[in-house]
Coordinates of C-alpha atoms and ligand atoms in Angstrom, one line a residue:
M23 CA 1.3 28.6 10.5
K24 CA 4.6 26.8 10.4
R25 CA 5.3 28.1 14.0
A26 CA 1.9 26.9 15.2
L27 CA 2.6 23.4 13.7
F28 CA 6.0 23.3 15.3
L29 CA 4.4 24.2 18.7
L30 CA 1.7 21.6 18.2
C31 CA 4.4 18.9 17.5
L32 CA 6.3 20.1 20.6
L33 CA 3.2 19.8 22.7
L34 CA 2.4 16.3 21.3
L35 CA 6.0 15.2 22.0
F36 CA 6.2 16.8 25.4
P37 CA 2.7 16.9 26.9
S38 CA 4.1 18.3 30.1
L39 CA 4.8 21.6 28.3
A40 CA 1.1 21.9 27.7
R41 CA 0.6 22.1 31.4
A42 CA 3.6 24.3 32.0
S43 CA 1.6 27.5 32.3
Q44 CA -1.0 25.8 34.6
A45 CA 1.3 24.6 37.3
R46 CA 4.3 26.2 39.0
T47 CA 6.8 24.5 41.4
F48 CA 9.3 26.5 43.5
F49 CA 11.3 26.2 46.6
A50 CA 10.4 28.6 49.5
M51 CA 9.9 28.5 53.2
D52 CA 12.2 25.5 53.4
T53 CA 10.0 23.3 51.3
V54 CA 8.9 22.4 47.7
M55 CA 5.7 24.2 46.7
T56 CA 3.4 23.5 43.7
V57 CA 0.5 25.6 42.6
S58 CA -1.7 23.8 40.0
A59 CA -4.4 25.9 38.4
P60 CA -5.6 24.9 34.9
E61 CA -7.4 28.2 34.4
A62 CA -4.4 30.4 35.5
D63 CA -2.0 32.0 33.0
S64 CA 1.7 32.4 33.7
A65 CA 1.2 36.0 35.0
L66 CA -1.1 34.8 37.7
L67 CA 1.3 32.0 38.7
D68 CA 4.1 34.6 38.7
A69 CA 1.9 36.6 41.2
C70 CA 1.5 33.6 43.4
E71 CA 5.3 32.9 43.4
R72 CA 6.0 36.6 44.2
E73 CA 3.6 36.5 47.0
I74 CA 5.2 33.5 48.7
F75 CA 8.7 35.2 48.5
R76 CA 7.2 38.5 49.8
L77 CA 5.7 36.6 52.8
E78 CA 8.9 34.7 53.4
R79 CA 10.9 37.9 53.5
L80 CA 8.5 39.1 56.3
F81 CA 8.4 35.9 58.4
S82 CA 11.8 34.3 58.0
V83 CA 13.8 33.7 61.1
T84 CA 17.0 33.2 59.1
D85 CA 16.8 36.4 56.9
P86 CA 18.2 39.1 59.3
D87 CA 16.1 41.8 57.6
S88 CA 12.7 40.1 58.1
E89 CA 10.2 41.7 60.4
I90 CA 10.4 38.7 62.7
S91 CA 14.2 38.8 62.8
I92 CA 14.1 42.5 63.7
L93 CA 11.5 41.8 66.4
N94 CA 13.7 39.0 67.7
R95 CA 16.9 41.1 67.7
D96 CA 15.4 44.4 69.0
G97 CA 12.5 43.1 71.2
R98 CA 10.4 45.5 69.2
A99 CA 9.3 45.9 65.6
A100 CA 6.7 47.7 63.4
L101 CA 4.8 45.0 61.7
S102 CA 3.1 45.0 58.3
P103 CA -0.5 43.9 58.2
D104 CA 0.4 40.3 57.2
T105 CA 2.9 39.7 60.0
E106 CA 0.5 41.4 62.5
R107 CA -2.4 39.1 61.3
V108 CA -0.3 35.9 61.7
L109 CA 1.2 36.9 65.1
S110 CA -2.2 38.0 66.4
Y111 CA -3.8 34.7 65.3
A112 CA -0.9 32.8 66.9
L113 CA -1.7 34.5 70.2
D114 CA -5.4 33.7 69.9
A115 CA -4.5 30.1 69.1
A116 CA -2.2 29.9 72.1
R117 CA -5.1 31.1 74.3
L118 CA -7.5 28.5 72.7
T119 CA -5.1 25.6 73.1
G120 CA -3.9 26.4 76.6
G121 CA -0.4 27.4 75.3
A122 CA 0.1 24.1 73.3
L123 CA 0.9 26.4 70.4
D124 CA 3.4 28.9 71.6
V125 CA 5.4 30.9 69.0
T126 CA 7.8 32.1 71.7
L127 CA 9.3 28.6 71.8
Y128 CA 11.9 29.8 69.3
P129 CA 14.9 29.9 71.6
V130 CA 14.3 26.3 72.5
V131 CA 13.7 25.2 68.9
K132 CA 16.9 26.9 68.0
A133 CA 18.9 25.3 70.8
W134 CA 18.0 21.8 69.4
G135 CA 19.4 22.8 66.0
F136 CA 16.2 22.8 64.0
T137 CA 16.9 26.2 62.5
T138 CA 20.3 25.3 61.2
G139 CA 20.3 21.5 60.9
E140 CA 23.1 21.3 63.4
Y141 CA 21.1 19.0 65.7
R142 CA 21.9 18.4 69.3
V143 CA 20.2 17.4 72.6
P144 CA 20.6 20.4 75.0
S145 CA 21.2 19.6 78.7
D146 CA 18.3 19.8 81.2
E147 CA 19.8 22.9 82.7
E148 CA 20.1 24.6 79.3
I149 CA 16.4 23.7 78.5
A150 CA 15.2 25.0 81.9
A151 CA 17.1 28.3 81.3
L152 CA 15.7 28.7 77.8
L153 CA 12.1 27.9 79.0
T154 CA 12.2 31.1 81.2
Y155 CA 11.9 33.0 77.9
V156 CA 9.0 31.0 76.6
D157 CA 5.7 32.7 77.5
W158 CA 3.3 33.8 74.8
T159 CA 1.4 36.0 77.3
Q160 CA 4.4 38.3 77.4
A161 CA 4.2 39.1 73.7
E162 CA 2.4 42.4 73.1
L163 CA 0.8 43.5 69.9
T164 CA -0.7 47.0 69.6
D165 CA -1.2 49.4 66.7
G166 CA 0.9 47.5 64.2
A167 CA 3.9 47.0 66.5
A168 CA 5.0 44.1 68.6
T169 CA 7.2 43.9 71.7
L170 CA 8.9 41.0 73.4
P171 CA 10.6 40.8 76.8
E172 CA 14.4 40.7 77.0
G173 CA 15.6 37.3 75.6
A174 CA 12.3 36.2 74.1
Q175 CA 12.1 35.4 70.4
V176 CA 9.3 34.2 68.1
D177 CA 9.0 31.9 65.1
L178 CA 5.8 31.7 63.0
G179 CA 6.8 28.4 61.4
A180 CA 3.9 26.5 62.9
L181 CA 1.3 28.6 61.0
A182 CA 3.0 30.7 58.3
K183 CA 2.5 28.2 55.5
G184 CA -1.2 28.0 56.3
Y185 CA -1.4 31.7 56.0
A186 CA 0.5 31.6 52.7
S187 CA -1.9 29.1 51.3
D188 CA -4.8 31.3 52.1
A189 CA -3.0 34.3 50.5
L190 CA -2.5 32.3 47.3
A191 CA -6.1 31.1 47.2
D192 CA -7.2 34.8 47.4
I193 CA -4.9 35.8 44.6
L194 CA -6.2 32.9 42.4
I195 CA -9.8 33.7 43.2
R196 CA -9.3 37.4 42.4
G197 CA -7.7 36.2 39.1
G198 CA -10.9 34.4 38.2
V199 CA -9.7 30.9 39.0
T200 CA -12.4 28.5 40.2
S201 CA -10.3 25.3 40.6
A202 CA -6.8 24.9 41.9
L203 CA -4.6 22.8 44.1
I204 CA -2.1 24.7 46.2
D205 CA 0.5 22.4 47.8
L206 CA 2.9 24.2 50.1
G207 CA 4.9 21.1 51.3
G208 CA 2.2 19.3 53.3
N209 CA 0.0 22.4 53.6
I210 CA -2.6 21.9 51.0
Y211 CA -5.4 24.2 49.9
C212 CA -8.0 22.8 47.6
L213 CA -9.7 25.8 45.8
G214 CA -13.1 24.9 44.6
S215 CA -13.6 21.3 43.3
K216 CA -11.5 19.4 40.8
P217 CA -11.8 20.7 37.2
D218 CA -14.4 18.0 36.5
G219 CA -16.5 19.2 39.5
S220 CA -15.7 16.2 41.7
F221 CA -14.1 16.3 45.2
W222 CA -10.3 16.6 45.5
R223 CA -9.0 13.4 47.0
I224 CA -6.0 14.2 49.2
G225 CA -3.8 11.3 50.3
I226 CA -2.7 11.4 53.9
R227 CA 0.8 10.0 54.4
D228 CA 1.3 7.0 56.7
P229 CA 3.5 8.4 59.5
I230 CA 5.2 5.0 59.9
D231 CA 5.9 4.2 56.2
S232 CA 6.2 7.6 54.5
S233 CA 6.1 5.9 51.0
A234 CA 2.5 4.8 51.8
Y235 CA -0.8 6.5 52.5
L236 CA -2.9 5.9 55.6
G237 CA -6.0 7.0 53.8
S238 CA -7.6 9.8 51.8
L239 CA -9.8 12.8 52.5
S240 CA -12.3 14.0 49.9
V241 CA -12.7 17.8 50.1
K242 CA -13.9 20.9 48.2
N243 CA -12.8 24.5 49.0
A244 CA -10.8 23.6 52.1
A245 CA -7.3 23.4 53.5
V246 CA -5.9 20.0 54.4
V247 CA -2.8 20.4 56.7
T248 CA -0.8 17.5 58.2
S249 CA 1.9 17.7 60.9
G250 CA 4.0 15.0 62.2
S251 CA 7.5 14.7 63.6
Y252 CA 8.2 12.1 60.9
E253 CA 8.4 15.1 58.5
R254 CA 11.5 16.6 60.2
N255 CA 13.6 15.0 62.8
F256 CA 17.0 13.7 63.8
T257 CA 18.4 10.6 65.4
A258 CA 20.5 11.2 68.5
E259 CA 23.6 9.2 69.4
D260 CA 21.5 6.9 71.7
G261 CA 19.1 6.1 68.7
H262 CA 16.2 8.3 70.0
V263 CA 14.4 10.1 67.2
Y264 CA 13.5 13.7 68.0
G265 CA 10.9 15.6 66.0
H266 CA 10.4 19.3 65.2
I267 CA 7.2 19.8 67.1
F268 CA 7.9 21.0 70.7
D269 CA 6.0 20.7 73.9
P270 CA 6.2 24.2 75.5
A271 CA 5.6 22.5 78.9
T272 CA 8.9 20.6 78.7
G273 CA 11.0 22.3 76.1
R274 CA 11.5 18.9 74.4
P275 CA 10.0 17.4 71.2
A276 CA 6.4 16.5 72.0
E277 CA 5.8 12.8 72.7
N278 CA 2.3 12.9 74.0
G279 CA 0.8 10.0 72.1
L280 CA 0.2 11.3 68.6
I281 CA 2.4 10.6 65.5
S282 CA 0.4 12.5 62.8
V283 CA -2.4 15.1 62.9
T284 CA -4.4 16.4 59.9
V285 CA -6.8 19.3 60.2
T286 CA -9.1 20.4 57.5
G287 CA -11.2 23.6 57.2
K288 CA -11.8 26.8 55.3
N289 CA -9.0 28.7 57.0
G290 CA -5.5 27.4 56.2
M291 CA -3.8 29.4 58.9
Q292 CA -6.2 28.0 61.5
C293 CA -5.7 24.4 60.3
D294 CA -1.9 24.8 60.3
A295 CA -1.9 26.3 63.8
L296 CA -4.2 23.5 65.1
T297 CA -2.2 20.6 63.6
T298 CA 0.8 21.7 65.6
A299 CA -1.2 22.4 68.8
L300 CA -3.2 19.1 68.7
Y301 CA 0.0 17.2 68.1
V302 CA 1.4 18.7 71.3
L303 CA -1.9 18.1 73.3
G304 CA -2.1 14.4 72.6
P305 CA -5.2 12.4 71.7
Q306 CA -7.3 12.8 74.8
A307 CA -6.8 16.5 75.2
A308 CA -7.2 17.1 71.5
A309 CA -10.5 15.1 71.5
E310 CA -11.7 17.3 74.3
L311 CA -10.8 20.6 72.5
L312 CA -12.1 19.7 69.0
P313 CA -15.8 20.0 69.9
H314 CA -15.1 23.7 70.7
I315 CA -13.8 24.2 67.2
P316 CA -16.7 22.9 65.0
E317 CA -15.5 24.7 61.9
V318 CA -12.6 22.2 61.5
G319 CA -12.3 18.4 61.0
A320 CA -9.4 16.4 62.4
L321 CA -7.8 13.1 61.7
M322 CA -5.1 11.9 64.1
V323 CA -3.0 8.8 64.4
D324 CA -1.8 7.7 67.9
D325 CA 1.4 5.9 68.7
G326 CA -0.5 2.6 68.8
G327 CA -1.6 3.0 65.2
E328 CA -5.2 3.9 66.2
L329 CA -7.2 6.6 64.5
W330 CA -9.0 9.6 66.1
I331 CA -11.4 11.3 63.7
T332 CA -14.0 13.9 64.1
E333 CA -17.5 12.8 63.2
S334 CA -17.7 15.5 60.6
L335 CA -15.2 13.7 58.4
R336 CA -16.9 10.3 58.5
P337 CA -18.4 10.6 55.0
F338 CA -15.1 12.0 53.6
F339 CA -12.4 9.7 55.0
T340 CA -11.3 6.4 53.3
P341 CA -8.7 4.4 55.1
L342 CA -6.1 2.5 53.1
G343 CA -3.9 -0.5 53.5
S344 CA -3.4 -1.7 57.1
Y345 CA -5.4 1.3 58.4
Q346 CA -8.6 -0.3 57.0
S347 CA -8.6 -2.5 60.1
A348 CA -7.3 0.2 62.6
P349 CA -9.6 1.0 65.5
I350 CA -11.2 4.4 65.1
H351 CA -12.1 6.7 68.0
W352 CA -14.9 9.0 66.6
I353 CA -14.9 12.5 68.1
A354 CA -18.4 14.0 68.4
Q355 CA -18.4 17.7 67.5
Ligands
AMP23 P1 4.3 22.4 61.9 O1 5.1 21.6 60.9 O2 3.2 23.2 61.2 O3 3.7 21.5 62.9 O4 5.2 23.5 62.6 C1 6.4 23.1 63.2 C2 7.3 24.3 63.4 O5 6.7 25.2 64.3 C3 8.6 23.8 63.9 O6 9.6 23.6 62.9 C4 9.0 25.0 64.8 O7 9.6 26.0 64.1 C5 7.7 25.5 65.3 N1 7.1 24.9 66.5 C6 7.4 23.7 67.0 N2 6.6 23.4 68.1 C7 5.8 24.5 68.3 C8 4.8 24.8 69.2 N3 4.4 24.0 70.2 N4 4.2 26.1 69.1 C9 4.6 26.9 68.1 N5 5.5 26.7 67.2 C10 6.1 25.5 67.3
MG24 MG1 1.3 23.7 61.9

């Protein structure tokens, strides 16, 4: 009894403790992740955390023992079902997006220093030489093994977190959870609805002023993934800001007219792959592609501050601040 009273006092004094078993924050895949699930006990949240670290050990390009590192080192590797699923979908998405998503860009991404944080602008000759290794059509995947040509290397960073969010949603659902918010550093998965039954309202960051929101999306049971070079970039000596999303056609950070892309849909991996690909394609080509992918909604900001939004999101999007008066290009799907 005394112990119960003591605990009650503690919880009244520190209400955050009451939620401690319902939310878990950890650092993985180079970002801060939070899983909030009021119905989950700590064992289920432990399982989510373990799953993220298990996937990181498979996909990491910096862990020399990961399946992807072995593939990059030897040009051949046996893949577990998770890695095979992500690589296989990456190749499908490359086909769908005309190569805008190309996981074989890794030698280029590495040369610019995005893997180590030792940023630099490679020479045109160096970029041209590295681009000879970039070609997703040369990656082969058969019977649980992948092969790459000499010099080619892959990086699943453009869609791995989306896959991880789907995996966590599965674990939570199997554990009986009906409502949860999985936030893997910008890759959000809204499981079910909010505990009170209403829509989750997800704020979409303003790519120009990252302390503000450009608007909100109301969703249930869906991933909401945002990509933009404002998330990770460096400023070169001449003042130019280079972002982490690369155009496979040039081997340089993509500057094709978009500064932020959000994709929402049931499949987090698909949404993650598409945010990166649409960013590379630019507004016009993205608007032409989206009608072929009716299962996702998209919200894009171009470099003139105008919005490009699929019709499917019209009832669910609320612009905020200066974006209330931004021109909107509606994309019919
Ligand atoms: P995201 O933040 O989901 O847009 O993914 C960006 C990450 O994916 C980068 O940090 C790179 O590791 C990798 N990447 C960049 N550009 C591409 C691209 N065009 N295709 C595939 N992966 C890319
Ligand atoms: Mg992505």
